[in-house]
mmCIF file of C-alpha atoms and ligand atoms in Angstrom:
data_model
loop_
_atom_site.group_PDB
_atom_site.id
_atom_site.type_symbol
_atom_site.label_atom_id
_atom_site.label_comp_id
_atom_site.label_asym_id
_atom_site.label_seq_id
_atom_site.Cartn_x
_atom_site.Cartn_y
_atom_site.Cartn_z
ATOM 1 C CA UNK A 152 184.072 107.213 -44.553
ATOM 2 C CA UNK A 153 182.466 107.252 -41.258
ATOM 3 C CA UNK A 154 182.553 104.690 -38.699
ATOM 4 C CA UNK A 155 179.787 105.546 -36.808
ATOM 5 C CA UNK A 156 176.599 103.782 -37.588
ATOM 6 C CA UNK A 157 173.649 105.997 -38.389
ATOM 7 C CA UNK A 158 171.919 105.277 -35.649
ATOM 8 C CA UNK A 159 174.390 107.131 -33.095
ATOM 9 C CA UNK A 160 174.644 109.782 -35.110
ATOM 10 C CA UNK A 161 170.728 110.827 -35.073
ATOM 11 C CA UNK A 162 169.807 113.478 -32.817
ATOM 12 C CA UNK A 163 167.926 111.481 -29.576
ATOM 13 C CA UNK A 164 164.921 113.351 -29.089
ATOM 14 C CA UNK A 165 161.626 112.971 -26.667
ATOM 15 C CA UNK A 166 159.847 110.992 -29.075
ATOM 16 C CA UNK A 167 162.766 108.624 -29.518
ATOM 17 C CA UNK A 168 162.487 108.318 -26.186
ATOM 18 C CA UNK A 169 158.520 107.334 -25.860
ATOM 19 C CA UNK A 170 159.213 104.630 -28.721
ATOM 20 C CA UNK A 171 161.352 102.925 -26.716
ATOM 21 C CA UNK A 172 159.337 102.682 -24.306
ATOM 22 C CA UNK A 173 156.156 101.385 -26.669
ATOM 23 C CA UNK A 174 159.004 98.738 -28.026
ATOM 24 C CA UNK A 175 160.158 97.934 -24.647
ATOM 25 C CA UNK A 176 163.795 98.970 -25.098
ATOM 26 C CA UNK A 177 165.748 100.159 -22.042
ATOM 27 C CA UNK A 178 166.573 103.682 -22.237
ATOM 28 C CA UNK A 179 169.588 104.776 -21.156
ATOM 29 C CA UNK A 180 170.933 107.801 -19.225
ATOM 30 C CA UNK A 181 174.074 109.177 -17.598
ATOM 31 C CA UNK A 182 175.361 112.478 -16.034
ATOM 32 C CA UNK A 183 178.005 114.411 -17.556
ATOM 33 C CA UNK A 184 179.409 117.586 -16.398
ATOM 34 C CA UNK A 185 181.891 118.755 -18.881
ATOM 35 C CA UNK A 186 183.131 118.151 -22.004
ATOM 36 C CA UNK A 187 185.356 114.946 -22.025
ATOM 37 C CA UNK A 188 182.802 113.372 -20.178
ATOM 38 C CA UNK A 189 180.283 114.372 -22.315
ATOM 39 C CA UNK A 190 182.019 113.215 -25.533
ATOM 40 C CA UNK A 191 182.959 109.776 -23.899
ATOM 41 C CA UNK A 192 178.920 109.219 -22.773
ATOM 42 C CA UNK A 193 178.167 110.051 -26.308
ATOM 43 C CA UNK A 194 180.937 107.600 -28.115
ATOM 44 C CA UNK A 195 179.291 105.257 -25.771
ATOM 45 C CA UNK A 196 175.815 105.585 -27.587
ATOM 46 C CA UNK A 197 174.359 106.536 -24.311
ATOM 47 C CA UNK A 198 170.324 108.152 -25.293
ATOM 48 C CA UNK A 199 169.879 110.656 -22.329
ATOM 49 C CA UNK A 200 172.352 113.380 -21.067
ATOM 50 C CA UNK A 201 171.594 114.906 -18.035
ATOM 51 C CA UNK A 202 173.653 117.350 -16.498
ATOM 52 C CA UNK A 203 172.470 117.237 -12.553
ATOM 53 C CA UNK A 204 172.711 119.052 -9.699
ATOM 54 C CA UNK A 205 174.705 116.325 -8.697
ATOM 55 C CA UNK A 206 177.758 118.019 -10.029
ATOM 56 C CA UNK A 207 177.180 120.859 -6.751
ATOM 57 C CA UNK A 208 178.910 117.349 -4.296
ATOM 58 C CA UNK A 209 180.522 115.544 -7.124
ATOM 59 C CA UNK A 210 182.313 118.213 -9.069
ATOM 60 C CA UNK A 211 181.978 121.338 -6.861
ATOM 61 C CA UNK A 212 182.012 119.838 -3.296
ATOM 62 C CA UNK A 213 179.457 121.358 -1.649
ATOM 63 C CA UNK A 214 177.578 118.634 0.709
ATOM 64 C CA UNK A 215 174.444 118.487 -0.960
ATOM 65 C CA UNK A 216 172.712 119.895 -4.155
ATOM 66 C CA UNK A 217 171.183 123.120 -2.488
ATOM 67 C CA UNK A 218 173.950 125.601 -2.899
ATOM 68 C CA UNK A 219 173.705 124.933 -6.790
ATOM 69 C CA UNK A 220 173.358 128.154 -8.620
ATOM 70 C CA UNK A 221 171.740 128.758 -12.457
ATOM 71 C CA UNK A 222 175.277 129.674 -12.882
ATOM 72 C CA UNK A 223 176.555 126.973 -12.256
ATOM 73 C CA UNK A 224 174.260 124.771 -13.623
ATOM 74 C CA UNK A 225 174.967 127.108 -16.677
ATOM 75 C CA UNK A 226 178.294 126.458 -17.151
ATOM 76 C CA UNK A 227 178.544 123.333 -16.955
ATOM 77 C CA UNK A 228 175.690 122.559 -19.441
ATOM 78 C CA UNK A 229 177.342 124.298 -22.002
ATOM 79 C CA UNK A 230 180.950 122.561 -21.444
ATOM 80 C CA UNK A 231 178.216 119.239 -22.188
ATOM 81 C CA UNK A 232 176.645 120.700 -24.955
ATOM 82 C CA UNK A 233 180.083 121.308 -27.028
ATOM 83 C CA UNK A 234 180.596 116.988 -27.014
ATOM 84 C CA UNK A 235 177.182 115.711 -27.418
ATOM 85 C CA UNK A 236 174.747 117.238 -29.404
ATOM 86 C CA UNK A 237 173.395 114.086 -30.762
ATOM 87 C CA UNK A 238 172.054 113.216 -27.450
ATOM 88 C CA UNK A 239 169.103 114.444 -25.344
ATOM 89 C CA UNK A 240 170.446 116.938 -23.461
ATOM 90 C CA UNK A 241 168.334 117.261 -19.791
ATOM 91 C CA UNK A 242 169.395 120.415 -17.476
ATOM 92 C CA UNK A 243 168.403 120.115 -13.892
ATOM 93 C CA UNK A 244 166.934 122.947 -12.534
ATOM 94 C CA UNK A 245 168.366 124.017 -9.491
ATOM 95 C CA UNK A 246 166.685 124.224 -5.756
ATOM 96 C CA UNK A 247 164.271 127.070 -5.709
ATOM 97 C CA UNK A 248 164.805 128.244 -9.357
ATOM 98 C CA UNK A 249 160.967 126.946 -10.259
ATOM 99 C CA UNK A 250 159.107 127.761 -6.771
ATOM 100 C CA UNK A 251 159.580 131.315 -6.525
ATOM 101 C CA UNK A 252 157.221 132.699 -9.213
ATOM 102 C CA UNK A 253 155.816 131.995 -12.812
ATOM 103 C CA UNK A 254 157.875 134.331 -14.592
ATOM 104 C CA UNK A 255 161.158 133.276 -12.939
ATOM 105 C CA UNK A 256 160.927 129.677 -13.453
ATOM 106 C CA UNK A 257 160.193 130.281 -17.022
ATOM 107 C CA UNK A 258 163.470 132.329 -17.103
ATOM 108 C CA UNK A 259 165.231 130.008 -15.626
ATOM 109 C CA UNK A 260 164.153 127.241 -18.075
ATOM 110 C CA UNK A 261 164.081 129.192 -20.753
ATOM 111 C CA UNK A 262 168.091 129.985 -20.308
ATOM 112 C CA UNK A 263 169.116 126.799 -19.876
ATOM 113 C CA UNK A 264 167.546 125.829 -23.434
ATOM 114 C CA UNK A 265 168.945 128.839 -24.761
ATOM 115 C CA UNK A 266 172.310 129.872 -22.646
ATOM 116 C CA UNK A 267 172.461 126.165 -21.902
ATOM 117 C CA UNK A 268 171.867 124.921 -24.932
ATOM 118 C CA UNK A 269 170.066 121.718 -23.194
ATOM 119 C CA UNK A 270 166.929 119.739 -25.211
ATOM 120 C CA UNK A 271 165.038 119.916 -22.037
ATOM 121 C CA UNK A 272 164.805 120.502 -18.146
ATOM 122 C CA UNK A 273 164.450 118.441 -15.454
ATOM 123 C CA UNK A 274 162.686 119.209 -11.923
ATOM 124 C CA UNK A 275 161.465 117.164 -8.693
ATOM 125 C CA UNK A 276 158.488 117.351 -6.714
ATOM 126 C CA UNK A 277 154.773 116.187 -7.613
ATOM 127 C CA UNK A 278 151.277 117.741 -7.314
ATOM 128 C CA UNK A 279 153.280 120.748 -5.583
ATOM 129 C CA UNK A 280 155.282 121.738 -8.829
ATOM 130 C CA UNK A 281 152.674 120.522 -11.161
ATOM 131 C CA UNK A 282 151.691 124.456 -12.254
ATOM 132 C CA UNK A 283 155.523 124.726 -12.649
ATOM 133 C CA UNK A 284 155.504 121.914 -14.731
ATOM 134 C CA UNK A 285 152.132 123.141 -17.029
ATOM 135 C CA UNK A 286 153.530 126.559 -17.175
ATOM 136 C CA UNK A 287 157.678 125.143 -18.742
ATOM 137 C CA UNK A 288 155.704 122.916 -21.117
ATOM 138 C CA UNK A 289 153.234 125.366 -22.534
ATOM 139 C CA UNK A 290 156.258 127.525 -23.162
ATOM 140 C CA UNK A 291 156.985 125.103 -25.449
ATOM 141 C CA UNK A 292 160.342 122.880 -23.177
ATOM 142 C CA UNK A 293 160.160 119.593 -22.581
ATOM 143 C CA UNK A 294 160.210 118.680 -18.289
ATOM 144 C CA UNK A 295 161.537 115.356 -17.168
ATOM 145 C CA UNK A 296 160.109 114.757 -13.314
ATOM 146 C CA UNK A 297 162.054 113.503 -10.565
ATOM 147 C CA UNK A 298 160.211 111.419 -7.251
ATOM 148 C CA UNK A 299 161.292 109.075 -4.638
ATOM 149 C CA UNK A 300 164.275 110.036 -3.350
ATOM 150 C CA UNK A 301 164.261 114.414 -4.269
ATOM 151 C CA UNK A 302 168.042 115.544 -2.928
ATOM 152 C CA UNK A 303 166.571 119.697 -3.125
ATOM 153 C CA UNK A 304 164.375 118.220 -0.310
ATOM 154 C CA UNK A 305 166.789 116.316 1.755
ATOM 155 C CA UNK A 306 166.053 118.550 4.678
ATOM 156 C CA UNK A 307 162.549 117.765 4.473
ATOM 157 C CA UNK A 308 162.956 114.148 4.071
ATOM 158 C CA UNK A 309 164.781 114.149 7.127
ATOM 159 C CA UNK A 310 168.484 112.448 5.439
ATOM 160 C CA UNK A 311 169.092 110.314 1.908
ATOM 161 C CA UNK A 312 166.519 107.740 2.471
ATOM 162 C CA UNK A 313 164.101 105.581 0.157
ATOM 163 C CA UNK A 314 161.101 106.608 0.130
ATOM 164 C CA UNK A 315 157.522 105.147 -1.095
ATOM 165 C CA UNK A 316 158.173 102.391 1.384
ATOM 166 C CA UNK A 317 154.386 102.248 3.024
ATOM 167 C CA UNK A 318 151.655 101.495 1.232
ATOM 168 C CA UNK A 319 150.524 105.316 1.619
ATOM 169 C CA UNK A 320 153.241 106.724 0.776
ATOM 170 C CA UNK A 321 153.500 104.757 -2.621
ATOM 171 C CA UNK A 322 150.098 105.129 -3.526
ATOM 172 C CA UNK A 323 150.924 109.106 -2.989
ATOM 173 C CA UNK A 324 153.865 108.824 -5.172
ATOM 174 C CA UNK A 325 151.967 106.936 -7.715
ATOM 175 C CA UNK A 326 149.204 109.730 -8.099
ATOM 176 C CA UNK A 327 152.261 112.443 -7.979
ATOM 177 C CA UNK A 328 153.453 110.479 -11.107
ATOM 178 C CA UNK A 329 150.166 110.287 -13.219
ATOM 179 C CA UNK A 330 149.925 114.632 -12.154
ATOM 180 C CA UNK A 331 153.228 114.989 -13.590
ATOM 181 C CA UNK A 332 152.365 112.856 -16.734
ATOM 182 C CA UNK A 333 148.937 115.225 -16.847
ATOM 183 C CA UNK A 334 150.421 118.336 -16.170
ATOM 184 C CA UNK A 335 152.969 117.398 -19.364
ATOM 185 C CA UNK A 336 155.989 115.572 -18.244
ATOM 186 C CA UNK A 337 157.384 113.870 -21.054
ATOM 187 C CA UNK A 338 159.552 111.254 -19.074
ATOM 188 C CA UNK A 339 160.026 110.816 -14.785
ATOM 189 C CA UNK A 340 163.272 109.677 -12.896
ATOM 190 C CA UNK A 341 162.515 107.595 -10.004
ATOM 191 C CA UNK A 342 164.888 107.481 -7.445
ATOM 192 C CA UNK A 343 165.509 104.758 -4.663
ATOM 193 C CA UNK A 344 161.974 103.523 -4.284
ATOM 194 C CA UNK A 345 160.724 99.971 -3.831
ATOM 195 C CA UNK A 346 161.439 98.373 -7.455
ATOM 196 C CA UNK A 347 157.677 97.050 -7.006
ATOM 197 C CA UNK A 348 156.380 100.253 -6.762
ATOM 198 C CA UNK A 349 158.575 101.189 -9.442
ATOM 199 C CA UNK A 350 157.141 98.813 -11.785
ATOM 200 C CA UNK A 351 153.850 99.661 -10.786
ATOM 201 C CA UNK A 352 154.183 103.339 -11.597
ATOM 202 C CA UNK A 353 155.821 102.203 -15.247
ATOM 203 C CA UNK A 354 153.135 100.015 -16.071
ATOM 204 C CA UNK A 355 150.010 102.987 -15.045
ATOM 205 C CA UNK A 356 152.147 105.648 -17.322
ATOM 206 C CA UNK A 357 152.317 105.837 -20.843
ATOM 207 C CA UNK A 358 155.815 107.884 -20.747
ATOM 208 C CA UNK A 359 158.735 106.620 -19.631
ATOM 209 C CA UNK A 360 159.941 106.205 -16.030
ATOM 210 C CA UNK A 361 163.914 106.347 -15.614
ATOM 211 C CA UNK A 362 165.041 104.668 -12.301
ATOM 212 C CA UNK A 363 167.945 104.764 -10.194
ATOM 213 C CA UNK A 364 167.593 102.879 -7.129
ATOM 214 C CA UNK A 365 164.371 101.791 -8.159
ATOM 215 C CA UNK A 366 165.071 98.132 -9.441
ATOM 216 C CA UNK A 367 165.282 96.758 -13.184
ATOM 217 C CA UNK A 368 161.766 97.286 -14.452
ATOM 218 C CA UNK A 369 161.553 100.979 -14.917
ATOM 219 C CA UNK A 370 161.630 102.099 -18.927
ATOM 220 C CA UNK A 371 165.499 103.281 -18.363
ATOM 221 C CA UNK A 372 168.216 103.487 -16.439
ATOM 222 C CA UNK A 373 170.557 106.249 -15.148
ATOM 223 C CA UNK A 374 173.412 106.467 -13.025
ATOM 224 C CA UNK A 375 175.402 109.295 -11.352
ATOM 225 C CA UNK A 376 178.724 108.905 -13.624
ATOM 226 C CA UNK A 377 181.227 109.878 -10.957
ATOM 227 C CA UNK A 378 179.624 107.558 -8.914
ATOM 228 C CA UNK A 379 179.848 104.380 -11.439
ATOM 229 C CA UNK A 380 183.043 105.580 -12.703
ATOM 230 C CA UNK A 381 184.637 105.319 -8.560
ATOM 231 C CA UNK A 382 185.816 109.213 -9.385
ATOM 232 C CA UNK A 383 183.714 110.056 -6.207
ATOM 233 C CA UNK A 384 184.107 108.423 -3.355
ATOM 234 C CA UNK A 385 183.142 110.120 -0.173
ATOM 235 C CA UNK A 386 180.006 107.452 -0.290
ATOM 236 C CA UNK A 387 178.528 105.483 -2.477
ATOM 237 C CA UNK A 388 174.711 104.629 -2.924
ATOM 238 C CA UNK A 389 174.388 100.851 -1.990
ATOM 239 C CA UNK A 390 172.349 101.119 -5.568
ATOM 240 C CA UNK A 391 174.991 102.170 -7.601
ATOM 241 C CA UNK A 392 177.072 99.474 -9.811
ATOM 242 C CA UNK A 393 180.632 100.514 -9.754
ATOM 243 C CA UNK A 394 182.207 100.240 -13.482
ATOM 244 C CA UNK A 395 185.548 101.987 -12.647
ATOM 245 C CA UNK A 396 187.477 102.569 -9.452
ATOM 246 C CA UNK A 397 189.111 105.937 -11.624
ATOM 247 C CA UNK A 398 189.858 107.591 -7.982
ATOM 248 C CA UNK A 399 192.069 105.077 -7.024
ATOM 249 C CA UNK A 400 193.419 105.331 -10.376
ATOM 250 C CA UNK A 401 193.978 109.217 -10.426
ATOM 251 C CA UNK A 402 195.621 108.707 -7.137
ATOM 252 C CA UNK A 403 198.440 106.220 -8.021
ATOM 253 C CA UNK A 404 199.021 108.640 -11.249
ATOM 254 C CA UNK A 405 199.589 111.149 -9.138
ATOM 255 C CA UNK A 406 201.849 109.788 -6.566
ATOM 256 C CA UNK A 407 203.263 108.338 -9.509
ATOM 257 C CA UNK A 408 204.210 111.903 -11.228
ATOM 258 C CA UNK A 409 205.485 113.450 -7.930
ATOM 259 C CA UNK A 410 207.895 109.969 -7.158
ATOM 260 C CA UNK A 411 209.366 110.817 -10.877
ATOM 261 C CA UNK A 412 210.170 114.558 -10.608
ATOM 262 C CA UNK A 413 211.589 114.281 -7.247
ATOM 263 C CA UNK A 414 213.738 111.087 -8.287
ATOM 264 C CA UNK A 415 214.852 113.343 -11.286
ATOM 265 C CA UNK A 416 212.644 110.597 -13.991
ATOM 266 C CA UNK A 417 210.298 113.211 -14.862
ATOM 267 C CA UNK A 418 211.129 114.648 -17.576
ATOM 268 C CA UNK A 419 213.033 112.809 -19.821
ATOM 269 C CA UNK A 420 214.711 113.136 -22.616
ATOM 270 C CA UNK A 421 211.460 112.157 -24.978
ATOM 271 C CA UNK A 422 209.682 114.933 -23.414
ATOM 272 C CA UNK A 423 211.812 117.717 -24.045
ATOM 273 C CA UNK A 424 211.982 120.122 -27.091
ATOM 274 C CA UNK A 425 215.568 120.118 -28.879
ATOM 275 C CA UNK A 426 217.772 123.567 -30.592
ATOM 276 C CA UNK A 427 219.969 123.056 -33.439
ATOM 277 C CA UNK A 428 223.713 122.754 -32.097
ATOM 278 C CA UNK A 429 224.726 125.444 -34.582
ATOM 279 C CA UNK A 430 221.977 127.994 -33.320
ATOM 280 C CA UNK A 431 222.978 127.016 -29.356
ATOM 281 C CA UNK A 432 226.584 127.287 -30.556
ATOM 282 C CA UNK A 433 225.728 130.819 -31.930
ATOM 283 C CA UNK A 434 223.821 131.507 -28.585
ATOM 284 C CA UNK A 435 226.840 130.569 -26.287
ATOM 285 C CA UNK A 436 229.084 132.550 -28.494
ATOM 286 C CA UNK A 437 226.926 135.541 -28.159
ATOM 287 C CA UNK A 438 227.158 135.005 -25.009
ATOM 288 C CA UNK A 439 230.470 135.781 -24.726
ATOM 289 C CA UNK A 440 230.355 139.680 -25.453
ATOM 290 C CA UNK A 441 227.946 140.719 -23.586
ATOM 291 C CA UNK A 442 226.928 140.727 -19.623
ATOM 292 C CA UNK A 443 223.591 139.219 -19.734
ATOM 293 C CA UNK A 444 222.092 138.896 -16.211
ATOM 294 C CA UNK A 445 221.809 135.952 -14.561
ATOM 295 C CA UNK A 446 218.336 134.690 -13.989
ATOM 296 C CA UNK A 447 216.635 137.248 -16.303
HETATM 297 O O1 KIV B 95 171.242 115.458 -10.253
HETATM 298 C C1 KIV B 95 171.320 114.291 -10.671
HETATM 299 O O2 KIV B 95 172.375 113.803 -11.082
HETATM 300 C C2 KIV B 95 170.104 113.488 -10.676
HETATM 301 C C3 KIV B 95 170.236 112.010 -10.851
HETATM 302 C C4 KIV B 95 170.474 111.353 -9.557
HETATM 303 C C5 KIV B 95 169.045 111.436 -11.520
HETATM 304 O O3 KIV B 95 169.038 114.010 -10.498
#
């Protein structure tokens, strides 16, 4: 008998998603990268998987999410895919992958559903990708939005800073939000904005807003998992809860493991696979006739 209550084992879909919402539940939503990770967010009962960009500076080092490839994004969403399929499963799109033309950001959405194997996609920008956004959708994929703080447009934005902070630029990011509800979003991250103007944009949608950075009343939550988890820790966001410090961890394993094979602890005796003493008997005694090399 199974362990697992029903509810975690029902596939998490976009209309799970807007209930919560209408019941006021928090949603919740966490990156994953590979499959491990993926099975652990799922054990966990998390709702939303998405498998960001992030992973180009948390996984892949690269110093910010603009060298991503649909490659890479590729692979790694189906190393997700294998250990959560009950989840949502959200694919970001990577940095120019939807600006270029029509018919190559519907490729490039299409494969991730279908190479992928991802529920939907997820893209940032406002009224300037809202074709993007009516084109994906009409195909028949659900987009997730992304405002506030968009990495793909760090140059632009001039560093990682929080944005919708004047009273312009939040009512700007407010209409962005109701273009990409009209043009067929089915959910929007928010990302370090005022939690004010967060709220405000939650309460004018009818589908969900997911925050990070942007302060407890948005309809979910999501965090960068690396980032909660302390396995990345060239810098934190001053937003970010840390559940884990796992780098420090990995660390003292490691120094751990290299003090115990140079001291001669590593391996021991428990670790090691054992032969009959008749059949290493019959070995050594074979040994005797013949001139085996040395080091052969
Ligand atoms: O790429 C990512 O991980 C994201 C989150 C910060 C929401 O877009």
């Amino acid at each position: 008998m199974s362990t697992t209550p029903a509810t975690a084992r029902k596939k998490v879909t976009v209309h799970t998603l807007r209930a919560k919402k209408e019941r006021s539940e928090p949603i919740t939503m966490l990156t994953a990268y590979d499959y491990p990770t993926a099975l652990a967010v799922d054990r966990a009962g998390t709702d939303v998987i998405l498998v960001g960009d992030t992973l180009g500076m948390v996984v892949l080092g690269y110093r910010d999410t603009l060298a991503v490839t649909m490659d890479d994004m590729l692979h790694h969403c189906r190393a997700v895919s294998r250990g959560a399929e009950r989840r949502h499963l959200v694919g970001d799109m990577p940095f120019m992958s939807y600006r270029v033309s029509k018919s190559e950001t519907l490729r490039n959405a299409g494969r991730l559903l279908q190479e992928g194997r991802m529920d939907a996609v997820k893209l940032e920008g406002g009224r300037e990708v809202a074709t993007a956004v009516e084109a994906i959708v009409a195909a028949g994929i659900p987009v997730m939005g992304h405002l506030g703080l968009t990495p793909q447009s760090v140059n632009r934005l001039g560093g990682w800073k929080a944005q919708g902070k004047s009273a312009e630029a939040a009512r700007r990011l407010l209409e962005d939000a109701l273009v990409l509800e009209n043009a067929g979003c089915y959910a929007i991250v928010l990302e370090a904005i005022p939690d004010r103007v967060a709220a405000l944009v939650t309460e004018r949608l009818k589908i969900p807003t997911i925050g990070t950075g942007a302060g407890a009343r948005c309809d979910g939550q999501v965090l960068v998992t690396h980032d909660m988890l302390g396995l990345f820790d060239d810098f934190t966001p001053r937003f970010v809860k840390r559940y884990a410090e796992l780098h420090a961890q990995m660390t003292r394993a490691f120094r751990d493991y290299v003090a115990d094979v140079t001291a001669h602890r590593f391996p021991a005796a428990e670790h090691a696979y054992a032969i009959k003493e008749e059949e290493f008997e019959a070995l050594l005694e074979s040994l005797k006739d013949e001139s085996v090399p040395s080091g052969a």
